[in-house]
């Protein structure tokens, strides 16, 4: 497995969305540490979007975050798709590629949504093996994100924290820790997010996500990425960063995307939380060093 | 367990709606243990959230691609969308390709369904063509400023296609609210992506369509013209001038890049030590 070629700055980045693509492309330089992109939207195609992304790559650091690898599925990821992904991550020279701790397909069917995996040792072993194979196939470090789960399959063999420890003992991959997902799961399943956070292997975090969510009529919270980040999630972010030190933090917004100015104001609020923590608690390893350490099997 | 979980969830999200009674029958069709089935049954409402999420994501992708077809077919579209999910489902990793998979699935059914207007599939194909052309690859060869040669083929940009319809669906108003029917008229369009990445359409005469189709397939200019004239009962002498104008127009639009590389300038075939091509040295 190769090491990260380029570091992501330990600042606050933004998920790149087509709603404000042109402003990023042609507007004045934005105070955004990096942009995160879904490679599926740009790969295996020509035309405007890949051309635009190529120009953005020259202005800002990029990192890729996919959705359809189906890392936990019974069937291994599709070889053609992996080859196309490898081509894309090479083109974008992403410091690492991440996907989700989920399955998004069953046999040949692709759901385009993240479905939850059972927290079992078998699953941890399977996903760990997949992550190792993925890093080899892509020729660069990889990371995996904890997801929101509305239900969990089967009898629970492990807690989520223990499941993640089981997983990361077997892989050199990094953890892309989504703070909002932990918060949503805690609310929906009635456990204490802060206590659960303490069980997560935060020493493996290479990137953090924050996002907003929506409460449905039934009271269930949906991970819509369609609202501003709420205060309790920011508080959980602060607690996370106290443990991780400076890492890249990403603000995600996928639905009801507001004007870019509004998003940037929210990004500044997230950054204020990060800087407050980092000034108080300092940092340990920078994310790129951390990714390299994991990539090297340390 | 994972395989049983996937197949059960696949049926739950793609198949007909189930209630608590129906869930037991559904789970019994999949390789799940008693504890796993119990966990499913205890959280049915939560699992149905995934059914909604998957369906919304896929339907939104399709509605963005073919909004006018959806608006015109209404519940009839949803009936076929349900069939698509239940009987086939998306196989692509790319959300933008789900619509094409859906249209391939319904292609055999719509013509024989009297409830579906006969031009519906062509309208849907035409709407979906926008994303297809917008997403096609970049040119494989650079633009070559060379005189055309009748004995050689032509090189077009990758993002260029000839499409044929039996109805003039491309002339329908762009509004989703429009309910007018297209004229029954055989039409051929040259669809391509311009230098600004915008998708453009040119309506072609029968001769022009026959010519460009053959050129896109790699035939030499001379052969394509002769065969196109024969197919459309056109006079080659008269056609020559029109063809030259058409090709000049396509070149000016950036859709036609120039003549194909000459045979004698192409990469030589891979050879073995004795000089024979590897193809020649294949199994007897």
CSV table of C-alpha atoms in Angstrom, one decimal, chain B residues 32-269:
chain,number,residue,atom,x,y,z
B,32,UNK,CA,-32.1,-16.1,7.9
B,33,UNK,CA,-31.9,-17.6,11.4
B,34,UNK,CA,-34.7,-17.4,13.9
B,35,UNK,CA,-32.9,-14.6,15.8
B,36,UNK,CA,-32.3,-12.6,12.7
B,37,UNK,CA,-35.9,-12.9,11.6
B,38,UNK,CA,-37.0,-11.8,15.1
B,39,UNK,CA,-34.8,-8.8,14.9
B,40,UNK,CA,-36.3,-7.9,11.5
B,41,UNK,CA,-39.9,-8.3,12.8
B,42,UNK,CA,-39.2,-6.2,15.9
B,43,UNK,CA,-38.0,-3.2,13.8
B,44,UNK,CA,-40.3,-3.4,10.7
B,45,UNK,CA,-41.2,0.3,10.7
B,46,UNK,CA,-37.5,1.2,10.9
B,47,UNK,CA,-36.6,-1.2,8.0
B,48,UNK,CA,-39.4,0.4,5.9
B,49,UNK,CA,-37.5,3.7,6.2
B,50,UNK,CA,-34.9,2.1,3.9
B,51,UNK,CA,-37.6,1.2,1.5
B,52,UNK,CA,-38.6,4.8,1.3
B,53,UNK,CA,-35.0,6.1,1.1
B,54,UNK,CA,-34.0,3.8,-1.8
B,55,UNK,CA,-37.2,4.4,-3.8
B,56,UNK,CA,-37.0,8.2,-3.3
B,57,UNK,CA,-33.4,8.3,-4.4
B,58,UNK,CA,-34.0,6.3,-7.5
B,59,UNK,CA,-37.2,8.0,-8.4
B,60,UNK,CA,-35.7,11.4,-8.0
B,61,UNK,CA,-32.8,10.5,-10.3
B,62,UNK,CA,-35.3,9.4,-12.9
B,63,UNK,CA,-37.6,12.4,-12.5
B,64,UNK,CA,-34.7,14.7,-13.0
B,65,UNK,CA,-33.8,12.9,-16.3
B,66,UNK,CA,-37.2,12.5,-17.9
B,67,UNK,CA,-39.6,15.0,-16.1
B,68,UNK,CA,-41.9,15.4,-19.1
B,69,UNK,CA,-42.4,11.6,-19.5
B,70,UNK,CA,-43.2,11.3,-15.9
B,71,UNK,CA,-45.7,14.2,-15.9
B,72,UNK,CA,-47.5,12.8,-18.9
B,73,UNK,CA,-47.7,9.2,-17.8
B,74,UNK,CA,-48.4,10.0,-14.1
B,75,UNK,CA,-49.5,6.8,-12.1
B,76,UNK,CA,-48.8,4.7,-15.2
B,77,UNK,CA,-45.2,5.6,-14.9
B,78,UNK,CA,-45.1,4.6,-11.3
B,79,UNK,CA,-46.7,1.2,-12.2
B,80,UNK,CA,-43.7,0.5,-14.5
B,81,UNK,CA,-41.2,2.0,-12.0
B,82,UNK,CA,-42.5,-0.6,-9.5
B,83,UNK,CA,-42.1,-3.4,-12.0
B,84,UNK,CA,-38.6,-2.2,-12.8
B,85,UNK,CA,-37.6,-2.2,-9.2
B,86,UNK,CA,-39.3,-5.6,-8.4
B,87,UNK,CA,-38.2,-7.5,-11.5
B,88,UNK,CA,-34.8,-6.0,-12.3
B,89,UNK,CA,-33.7,-3.1,-10.2
B,90,UNK,CA,-30.7,-0.8,-10.9
B,91,UNK,CA,-27.4,-2.6,-11.7
B,92,UNK,CA,-25.3,0.5,-12.2
B,93,UNK,CA,-23.0,2.3,-9.8
B,94,UNK,CA,-23.9,5.6,-11.5
B,95,UNK,CA,-27.2,7.2,-10.5
B,96,UNK,CA,-27.2,9.1,-13.8
B,97,UNK,CA,-27.4,5.7,-15.7
B,98,UNK,CA,-30.5,4.4,-13.8
B,99,UNK,CA,-32.9,6.1,-16.2
B,100,UNK,CA,-31.3,4.3,-19.2
B,101,UNK,CA,-31.6,1.0,-17.4
B,102,UNK,CA,-35.2,1.7,-16.6
B,103,UNK,CA,-35.9,2.7,-20.3
B,104,UNK,CA,-34.3,-0.5,-21.5
B,105,UNK,CA,-36.5,-2.5,-19.1
B,106,UNK,CA,-39.8,-0.9,-20.2
B,107,UNK,CA,-38.9,-0.9,-23.9
B,108,UNK,CA,-40.6,-4.3,-24.7
B,109,UNK,CA,-43.7,-3.5,-22.6
B,110,UNK,CA,-44.7,0.0,-23.5
B,111,UNK,CA,-45.5,-0.7,-27.2
B,112,UNK,CA,-47.9,-3.4,-26.3
B,113,UNK,CA,-49.6,-1.5,-23.5
B,114,UNK,CA,-52.6,0.4,-25.0
B,115,UNK,CA,-52.6,2.8,-22.0
B,116,UNK,CA,-49.1,4.1,-22.9
B,117,UNK,CA,-49.2,6.6,-25.7
B,118,UNK,CA,-47.1,5.2,-28.6
B,119,UNK,CA,-44.6,8.0,-28.6
B,120,UNK,CA,-43.8,7.8,-24.8
B,121,UNK,CA,-40.7,5.7,-25.1
B,122,UNK,CA,-39.2,8.0,-27.7
B,123,UNK,CA,-40.0,11.1,-25.6
B,124,UNK,CA,-38.3,9.4,-22.6
B,125,UNK,CA,-35.3,8.4,-24.7
B,126,UNK,CA,-35.1,11.9,-26.1
B,127,UNK,CA,-35.2,13.5,-22.6
B,128,UNK,CA,-32.6,11.0,-21.3
B,129,UNK,CA,-30.4,11.7,-24.3
B,130,UNK,CA,-29.4,15.0,-22.8
B,131,UNK,CA,-27.6,13.4,-19.9
B,132,UNK,CA,-26.2,10.6,-22.1
B,133,UNK,CA,-24.6,13.1,-24.5
B,134,UNK,CA,-23.5,15.5,-21.8
B,135,UNK,CA,-21.7,12.6,-20.1
B,136,UNK,CA,-20.0,10.9,-23.1
B,137,UNK,CA,-16.2,10.7,-23.1
B,138,UNK,CA,-13.8,13.2,-24.5
B,139,UNK,CA,-12.3,12.8,-28.0
B,140,UNK,CA,-9.8,10.0,-28.3
B,141,UNK,CA,-7.8,11.8,-31.0
B,142,UNK,CA,-6.9,15.5,-31.4
B,143,UNK,CA,-8.4,17.6,-34.1
B,144,UNK,CA,-6.4,17.2,-37.3
B,145,UNK,CA,-6.5,20.0,-39.8
B,146,UNK,CA,-6.4,17.9,-43.0
B,147,UNK,CA,-8.3,17.7,-46.2
B,148,UNK,CA,-11.0,15.0,-46.2
B,149,UNK,CA,-10.1,12.0,-48.2
B,150,UNK,CA,-12.9,9.9,-49.8
B,151,UNK,CA,-11.0,6.7,-49.2
B,152,UNK,CA,-10.8,7.3,-45.5
B,153,UNK,CA,-13.3,7.4,-42.7
B,154,UNK,CA,-13.9,10.4,-40.5
B,155,UNK,CA,-13.3,11.0,-36.8
B,156,UNK,CA,-16.1,12.6,-34.8
B,157,UNK,CA,-16.1,13.6,-31.2
B,158,UNK,CA,-17.1,10.8,-28.8
B,159,UNK,CA,-20.2,12.8,-27.7
B,160,UNK,CA,-22.0,12.5,-31.0
B,161,UNK,CA,-24.9,10.2,-31.9
B,162,UNK,CA,-27.6,9.8,-34.6
B,163,UNK,CA,-31.0,9.0,-33.1
B,164,UNK,CA,-34.1,8.1,-35.0
B,165,UNK,CA,-37.7,8.6,-33.9
B,166,UNK,CA,-41.0,7.7,-35.4
B,167,UNK,CA,-42.6,10.7,-33.7
B,168,UNK,CA,-41.2,14.3,-33.7
B,169,UNK,CA,-40.8,14.2,-29.9
B,170,UNK,CA,-38.0,16.7,-30.1
B,171,UNK,CA,-40.4,19.4,-31.2
B,172,UNK,CA,-42.7,19.1,-28.1
B,173,UNK,CA,-42.7,22.1,-25.8
B,174,UNK,CA,-40.2,22.0,-23.0
B,175,UNK,CA,-42.9,22.6,-20.3
B,176,UNK,CA,-43.7,19.6,-18.0
B,177,UNK,CA,-47.3,20.8,-18.1
B,178,UNK,CA,-47.7,20.4,-21.9
B,179,UNK,CA,-49.9,17.5,-22.9
B,180,UNK,CA,-49.8,17.9,-26.7
B,181,UNK,CA,-49.0,14.8,-28.8
B,182,UNK,CA,-46.1,14.8,-31.2
B,183,UNK,CA,-46.6,14.5,-34.9
B,184,UNK,CA,-46.1,11.0,-36.3
B,185,UNK,CA,-43.1,11.7,-38.5
B,186,UNK,CA,-39.9,9.8,-39.0
B,187,UNK,CA,-37.1,12.0,-37.9
B,188,UNK,CA,-33.4,11.7,-37.4
B,189,UNK,CA,-31.3,13.9,-35.1
B,190,UNK,CA,-27.6,14.4,-34.8
B,191,UNK,CA,-27.0,14.9,-31.1
B,192,UNK,CA,-23.7,16.2,-29.9
B,193,UNK,CA,-21.9,18.1,-27.2
B,194,UNK,CA,-20.4,21.5,-28.2
B,195,UNK,CA,-17.2,23.1,-27.0
B,196,UNK,CA,-19.1,24.8,-24.2
B,197,UNK,CA,-20.4,21.4,-23.0
B,198,UNK,CA,-24.0,22.2,-24.1
B,199,UNK,CA,-25.9,19.4,-25.8
B,200,UNK,CA,-27.1,20.4,-29.3
B,201,UNK,CA,-29.5,18.7,-31.8
B,202,UNK,CA,-29.5,19.0,-35.6
B,203,UNK,CA,-32.4,17.6,-37.5
B,204,UNK,CA,-31.1,15.5,-40.4
B,205,UNK,CA,-32.5,14.7,-43.8
B,206,UNK,CA,-32.9,11.0,-44.5
B,207,UNK,CA,-29.8,11.1,-46.7
B,208,UNK,CA,-27.8,13.0,-44.2
B,209,UNK,CA,-28.8,10.6,-41.4
B,210,UNK,CA,-27.9,7.6,-43.5
B,211,UNK,CA,-24.5,9.2,-44.3
B,212,UNK,CA,-23.6,10.3,-40.8
B,213,UNK,CA,-24.7,7.0,-39.3
B,214,UNK,CA,-22.3,5.1,-41.6
B,215,UNK,CA,-19.5,7.6,-41.0
B,216,UNK,CA,-20.0,7.2,-37.2
B,217,UNK,CA,-19.7,3.4,-37.8
B,218,UNK,CA,-16.3,3.9,-39.3
B,219,UNK,CA,-17.0,3.5,-43.0
B,220,UNK,CA,-14.9,5.5,-45.6
B,221,UNK,CA,-16.5,8.7,-46.9
B,222,UNK,CA,-16.9,7.3,-50.3
B,223,UNK,CA,-18.5,4.0,-49.2
B,224,UNK,CA,-20.7,5.8,-46.7
B,225,UNK,CA,-21.9,8.2,-49.4
B,226,UNK,CA,-22.6,5.5,-52.0
B,227,UNK,CA,-24.5,3.3,-49.5
B,228,UNK,CA,-26.4,6.3,-48.0
B,229,UNK,CA,-27.5,7.3,-51.5
B,230,UNK,CA,-28.6,3.7,-52.3
B,231,UNK,CA,-30.5,3.5,-49.1
B,232,UNK,CA,-32.4,6.7,-49.6
B,233,UNK,CA,-32.6,6.5,-53.4
B,234,UNK,CA,-30.7,9.7,-53.8
B,235,UNK,CA,-28.6,10.7,-56.8
B,236,UNK,CA,-24.9,10.6,-55.8
B,237,UNK,CA,-24.1,13.5,-58.1
B,238,UNK,CA,-26.6,15.8,-56.4
B,239,UNK,CA,-25.8,14.4,-53.0
B,240,UNK,CA,-22.1,15.2,-53.1
B,241,UNK,CA,-22.6,19.0,-52.7
B,242,UNK,CA,-25.0,18.6,-49.8
B,243,UNK,CA,-22.7,16.1,-48.1
B,244,UNK,CA,-19.8,18.5,-48.4
B,245,UNK,CA,-21.9,21.3,-46.8
B,246,UNK,CA,-23.1,19.0,-44.0
B,247,UNK,CA,-19.6,17.9,-43.1
B,248,UNK,CA,-18.3,21.4,-43.2
B,249,UNK,CA,-21.1,22.4,-40.9
B,250,UNK,CA,-20.3,19.6,-38.5
B,251,UNK,CA,-16.6,20.5,-38.5
B,252,UNK,CA,-17.5,24.1,-37.8
B,253,UNK,CA,-19.5,23.0,-34.8
B,254,UNK,CA,-16.6,21.0,-33.5
B,255,UNK,CA,-18.4,17.7,-33.9
B,256,UNK,CA,-16.3,16.4,-36.8
B,257,UNK,CA,-12.6,16.4,-36.0
B,258,UNK,CA,-11.2,15.4,-39.4
B,259,UNK,CA,-10.2,12.4,-41.5
B,260,UNK,CA,-9.3,9.1,-39.8
B,261,UNK,CA,-5.6,8.4,-39.5
B,262,UNK,CA,-4.2,6.9,-42.8
B,263,UNK,CA,-3.8,3.2,-42.7
B,264,UNK,CA,-0.1,3.5,-43.4
B,265,UNK,CA,0.4,5.9,-40.5
B,266,UNK,CA,-1.4,3.8,-38.0
B,267,UNK,CA,0.4,2.0,-35.2
B,268,UNK,CA,1.9,-1.2,-36.7
B,269,UNK,CA,0.5,-4.4,-35.4
